[in-house]
Short mmCIF file of C-alpha atoms in Angstrom, two decimals:
data_model
loop_
_atom_site.label_atom_id
_atom_site.label_comp_id
_atom_site.label_asym_id
_atom_site.label_seq_id
_atom_site.Cartn_x
_atom_site.Cartn_y
_atom_site.Cartn_z
CA ASP A 1 -144.57 -68.80 107.16
CA THR A 2 -141.94 -66.09 107.31
CA ALA A 3 -141.76 -64.62 110.81
CA VAL A 4 -139.82 -61.43 110.06
CA SER A 5 -139.51 -60.28 106.48
CA GLN A 6 -137.61 -57.40 104.92
CA THR A 7 -137.63 -55.85 101.48
CA PRO A 8 -135.59 -55.37 99.47
CA LYS A 9 -132.91 -57.98 100.00
CA TYR A 10 -130.36 -55.90 98.08
CA LEU A 11 -130.31 -52.16 97.53
CA VAL A 12 -127.73 -50.36 95.42
CA THR A 13 -127.98 -46.60 95.19
CA GLN A 14 -125.94 -43.46 94.75
CA MET A 15 -124.79 -41.00 97.34
CA GLY A 16 -127.31 -38.33 98.15
CA ASN A 17 -130.37 -40.44 97.38
CA ASP A 18 -133.18 -41.21 99.81
CA LYS A 19 -134.24 -44.82 100.30
CA SER A 20 -136.52 -46.94 102.47
CA ILE A 21 -136.34 -50.49 103.75
CA LYS A 22 -139.53 -52.23 104.80
CA CYS A 23 -139.97 -54.72 107.65
CA GLU A 24 -142.95 -56.80 108.69
CA GLN A 25 -143.37 -59.34 111.48
CA ASN A 26 -146.24 -61.79 111.89
CA LEU A 27 -145.27 -63.03 115.35
CA GLY A 28 -147.55 -60.67 117.23
CA HIS A 29 -144.56 -59.14 119.02
CA ASP A 30 -144.86 -55.72 120.58
CA THR A 31 -141.31 -54.49 120.01
CA MET A 32 -139.35 -54.08 116.80
CA TYR A 33 -135.75 -53.08 116.16
CA TRP A 34 -133.34 -52.03 113.50
CA TYR A 35 -129.72 -53.19 113.66
CA LYS A 36 -126.77 -52.34 111.45
CA GLN A 37 -124.11 -54.96 110.71
CA ASP A 38 -120.85 -53.59 109.39
CA SER A 39 -118.31 -55.24 107.13
CA LYS A 40 -116.68 -56.90 110.14
CA LYS A 41 -120.02 -58.46 111.10
CA PHE A 42 -120.47 -56.28 114.19
CA LEU A 43 -124.17 -55.86 114.99
CA LYS A 44 -125.20 -52.61 116.58
CA ILE A 45 -128.66 -51.52 117.54
CA MET A 46 -130.03 -48.41 115.86
CA PHE A 47 -133.60 -48.16 117.12
CA SER A 48 -136.14 -49.94 119.22
CA TYR A 49 -139.86 -49.25 118.89
CA ASN A 50 -142.50 -50.37 121.36
CA ASN A 51 -146.07 -49.21 121.54
CA LYS A 52 -145.32 -45.95 119.77
CA GLU A 53 -142.31 -45.38 122.01
CA LEU A 54 -139.21 -44.88 119.94
CA ILE A 55 -135.82 -45.22 121.57
CA ILE A 56 -132.94 -44.03 119.47
CA ASN A 57 -129.31 -44.88 119.77
CA GLU A 58 -127.78 -41.44 120.05
CA THR A 59 -124.94 -42.40 117.72
CA VAL A 60 -127.34 -42.85 114.79
CA PRO A 61 -127.40 -39.84 112.43
CA ASN A 62 -130.74 -38.10 112.15
CA ARG A 63 -130.74 -38.95 108.44
CA PHE A 64 -132.11 -42.28 109.61
CA SER A 65 -135.75 -42.34 110.66
CA PRO A 66 -137.92 -45.34 111.52
CA LYS A 67 -141.59 -45.22 110.69
CA SER A 68 -144.17 -47.59 112.12
CA PRO A 69 -147.61 -47.57 110.45
CA ASP A 70 -148.79 -50.31 112.83
CA LYS A 71 -147.51 -52.81 115.38
CA ALA A 72 -146.45 -55.32 112.71
CA HIS A 73 -144.37 -52.95 110.60
CA LEU A 74 -141.28 -50.87 111.20
CA ASN A 75 -139.78 -49.27 108.11
CA LEU A 76 -136.42 -47.53 107.93
CA HIS A 77 -136.06 -44.37 105.88
CA ILE A 78 -132.63 -42.98 105.09
CA ASN A 79 -132.07 -39.50 103.70
CA SER A 80 -129.02 -38.22 101.84
CA LEU A 81 -127.24 -41.55 101.72
CA GLU A 82 -123.49 -41.58 102.33
CA LEU A 83 -120.80 -44.10 101.45
CA GLY A 84 -120.46 -45.04 105.12
CA ASP A 85 -124.08 -46.15 105.22
CA SER A 86 -123.16 -49.24 103.21
CA ALA A 87 -123.87 -52.22 105.46
CA VAL A 88 -126.40 -54.94 106.09
CA TYR A 89 -129.47 -53.74 107.95
CA PHE A 90 -131.47 -56.19 110.01
CA CYS A 91 -134.95 -55.82 111.35
CA ALA A 92 -135.86 -57.82 114.44
CA SER A 93 -138.79 -58.26 116.76
CA SER A 94 -139.33 -59.47 120.30
CA GLN A 95 -141.99 -59.59 122.97
CA ARG A 96 -141.10 -57.29 125.83
CA GLY A 97 -140.82 -59.17 129.08
CA LEU A 98 -139.70 -62.38 127.37
CA LEU A 99 -135.96 -62.04 127.84
CA TYR A 100 -135.54 -59.86 124.73
CA GLU A 101 -135.28 -63.01 122.61
CA GLN A 102 -135.13 -61.58 119.16
CA TYR A 103 -136.24 -62.87 115.80
CA PHE A 104 -134.31 -61.40 112.93
CA GLY A 105 -135.24 -60.78 109.34
CA PRO A 106 -132.98 -61.92 106.49
CA GLY A 107 -131.29 -58.55 106.19
CA THR A 108 -131.01 -55.87 103.51
CA ARG A 109 -127.59 -55.34 101.98
CA LEU A 110 -127.29 -51.64 101.21
CA THR A 111 -124.51 -50.49 98.91
CA VAL A 112 -123.99 -46.79 98.39
CA THR A 113 -121.84 -45.83 95.38
CA THR B 1 -121.66 -48.74 127.78
CA GLN B 2 -121.77 -52.49 128.23
CA LEU B 3 -119.31 -54.40 126.08
CA LEU B 4 -119.06 -58.07 125.26
CA GLU B 5 -115.71 -59.49 124.19
CA GLN B 6 -115.79 -62.73 122.25
CA SER B 7 -112.86 -65.03 121.69
CA PRO B 8 -111.53 -66.38 119.53
CA GLN B 9 -112.55 -64.20 116.61
CA PHE B 10 -111.73 -66.91 114.09
CA LEU B 11 -111.50 -70.65 114.56
CA SER B 12 -110.91 -73.33 111.95
CA ILE B 13 -110.79 -76.93 113.10
CA GLN B 14 -111.25 -80.43 111.75
CA GLU B 15 -114.49 -82.35 111.93
CA GLY B 16 -114.75 -84.34 115.14
CA GLU B 17 -112.74 -81.95 117.30
CA ASN B 18 -114.10 -80.10 120.32
CA LEU B 19 -114.05 -76.34 120.77
CA THR B 20 -115.04 -73.61 123.19
CA VAL B 21 -116.03 -70.02 122.43
CA TYR B 22 -115.93 -67.41 125.17
CA CYS B 23 -117.97 -64.29 125.81
CA ASN B 24 -116.73 -61.94 128.54
CA SER B 25 -117.79 -58.63 129.99
CA SER B 26 -117.06 -56.40 132.94
CA SER B 27 -120.79 -55.76 133.24
CA VAL B 28 -123.53 -57.90 134.73
CA PHE B 29 -126.26 -58.97 132.35
CA SER B 30 -129.80 -59.95 133.24
CA SER B 31 -129.65 -62.63 130.59
CA LEU B 32 -127.34 -63.69 127.81
CA GLN B 33 -128.19 -65.18 124.46
CA TRP B 34 -126.27 -67.05 121.81
CA TYR B 35 -127.11 -66.68 118.13
CA ARG B 36 -125.81 -68.37 115.03
CA GLN B 37 -125.67 -66.55 111.72
CA GLU B 38 -125.10 -68.10 108.31
CA PRO B 39 -124.01 -66.10 105.24
CA GLY B 40 -126.81 -64.05 103.74
CA GLU B 41 -129.17 -64.67 106.63
CA GLY B 42 -130.13 -63.08 109.90
CA PRO B 43 -128.96 -64.37 113.30
CA VAL B 44 -130.98 -67.24 114.72
CA LEU B 45 -131.40 -67.66 118.46
CA LEU B 46 -129.81 -70.81 119.89
CA VAL B 47 -130.29 -70.38 123.63
CA THR B 48 -130.92 -67.92 126.46
CA VAL B 49 -129.26 -68.28 129.86
CA VAL B 50 -130.60 -66.35 132.80
CA THR B 51 -129.34 -67.72 136.11
CA GLY B 52 -125.71 -67.46 137.26
CA GLY B 53 -124.03 -70.85 136.84
CA GLU B 54 -126.75 -72.10 134.51
CA VAL B 55 -125.84 -74.79 132.00
CA LYS B 56 -127.98 -75.57 128.96
CA LYS B 57 -127.45 -78.26 126.37
CA LEU B 58 -128.61 -78.29 122.79
CA LYS B 59 -127.52 -81.60 121.27
CA ARG B 60 -123.72 -81.28 120.95
CA LEU B 61 -123.71 -77.65 122.11
CA THR B 62 -123.30 -76.79 125.80
CA PHE B 63 -123.86 -73.24 127.01
CA GLN B 64 -122.82 -71.93 130.40
CA PHE B 65 -123.52 -68.64 132.15
CA GLY B 66 -120.90 -67.50 134.64
CA ASP B 67 -121.75 -67.40 138.31
CA ALA B 68 -121.49 -63.61 138.34
CA ARG B 69 -123.50 -63.31 135.09
CA LYS B 70 -120.66 -61.47 133.40
CA ASP B 71 -119.46 -64.19 131.08
CA SER B 72 -120.60 -67.19 129.11
CA SER B 73 -119.15 -70.01 127.08
CA LEU B 74 -120.27 -72.21 124.23
CA HIS B 75 -118.73 -75.65 123.95
CA ILE B 76 -119.22 -77.82 120.88
CA THR B 77 -118.44 -81.50 121.07
CA ALA B 78 -117.43 -83.46 117.99
CA ALA B 79 -117.88 -80.51 115.65
CA GLN B 80 -119.43 -81.14 112.24
CA PRO B 81 -119.28 -79.13 109.01
CA GLY B 82 -122.89 -78.10 109.61
CA ASP B 83 -121.73 -76.19 112.69
CA THR B 84 -119.87 -73.72 110.47
CA GLY B 85 -121.10 -70.17 110.94
CA LEU B 86 -120.80 -66.93 112.87
CA TYR B 87 -121.61 -67.35 116.56
CA LEU B 88 -122.73 -64.25 118.41
CA CYS B 89 -123.30 -63.72 122.09
CA ALA B 90 -125.66 -60.96 123.15
CA GLY B 91 -126.55 -59.50 126.51
CA GLU B 92 -129.81 -57.94 127.57
CA GLY B 93 -129.45 -54.36 128.63
CA TYR B 94 -128.72 -50.92 127.38
CA SER B 95 -126.22 -51.00 124.56
CA GLY B 96 -125.15 -47.42 124.87
CA GLY B 97 -126.82 -44.33 123.55
CA GLY B 98 -130.00 -45.23 125.35
CA ALA B 99 -131.34 -47.68 122.80
CA ASP B 100 -133.19 -50.53 124.39
CA GLY B 101 -132.02 -53.80 122.90
CA LEU B 102 -129.24 -56.34 122.89
CA THR B 103 -125.52 -55.70 123.17
CA PHE B 104 -123.74 -58.01 120.77
CA GLY B 105 -120.22 -59.37 120.87
CA LYS B 106 -118.17 -59.12 117.69
CA GLY B 107 -118.72 -62.78 116.93
CA THR B 108 -116.68 -65.91 116.39
CA HIS B 109 -116.27 -67.12 112.84
CA LEU B 110 -116.22 -70.91 113.05
CA ILE B 111 -115.19 -73.16 110.18
CA ILE B 112 -115.38 -76.92 110.53
CA GLN B 113 -113.40 -78.68 107.84
CA PRO B 114 -114.49 -82.14 106.74
#
């Protein structure tokens, strides 16, 4: 059984478009995250979402917006895509209070042309 | 902002050799985790260390948390080609900008040649 899943695995789109990446976890965790991994493999947190409480990394442009229809899903919507948005985006989940041990999805490689 | 410095960034050694990867910070972390990431996949948790001076072993991998909880090391004995991957250390705490999550080091790319 897949613990954290993301779709799509690859996403190629043009500048200016709007796109979404979906994430689902079946671990029963109460907190979900989005991370961005750049070309040098540096992972940086973008958002954390717990019990309808959204905490945003202030460096993330407001073109990025997470949407959580329920506790098991945290989707990432990106407006007006730019070349610099090209990266691998990882969804992760954890149970708050359990050392922040995180379970990552397989990643979505976004390429903006 | 809490930062984690990993060294070395790249390491290529022969099968059977030993190696150590370091993770250092000027900040104190409540806990520190090590992840391994293979190409095309997400990071996978290897271990969490919590107590200063703690040592944990996972087969040929030995993890240590510094006494002051500011640094950690990963030692691999008799490395094998299957150990090849990107090793990431991550500390629990605010990563800057207020987001609640892990602060990651920049990773160590490890290649074990047969």
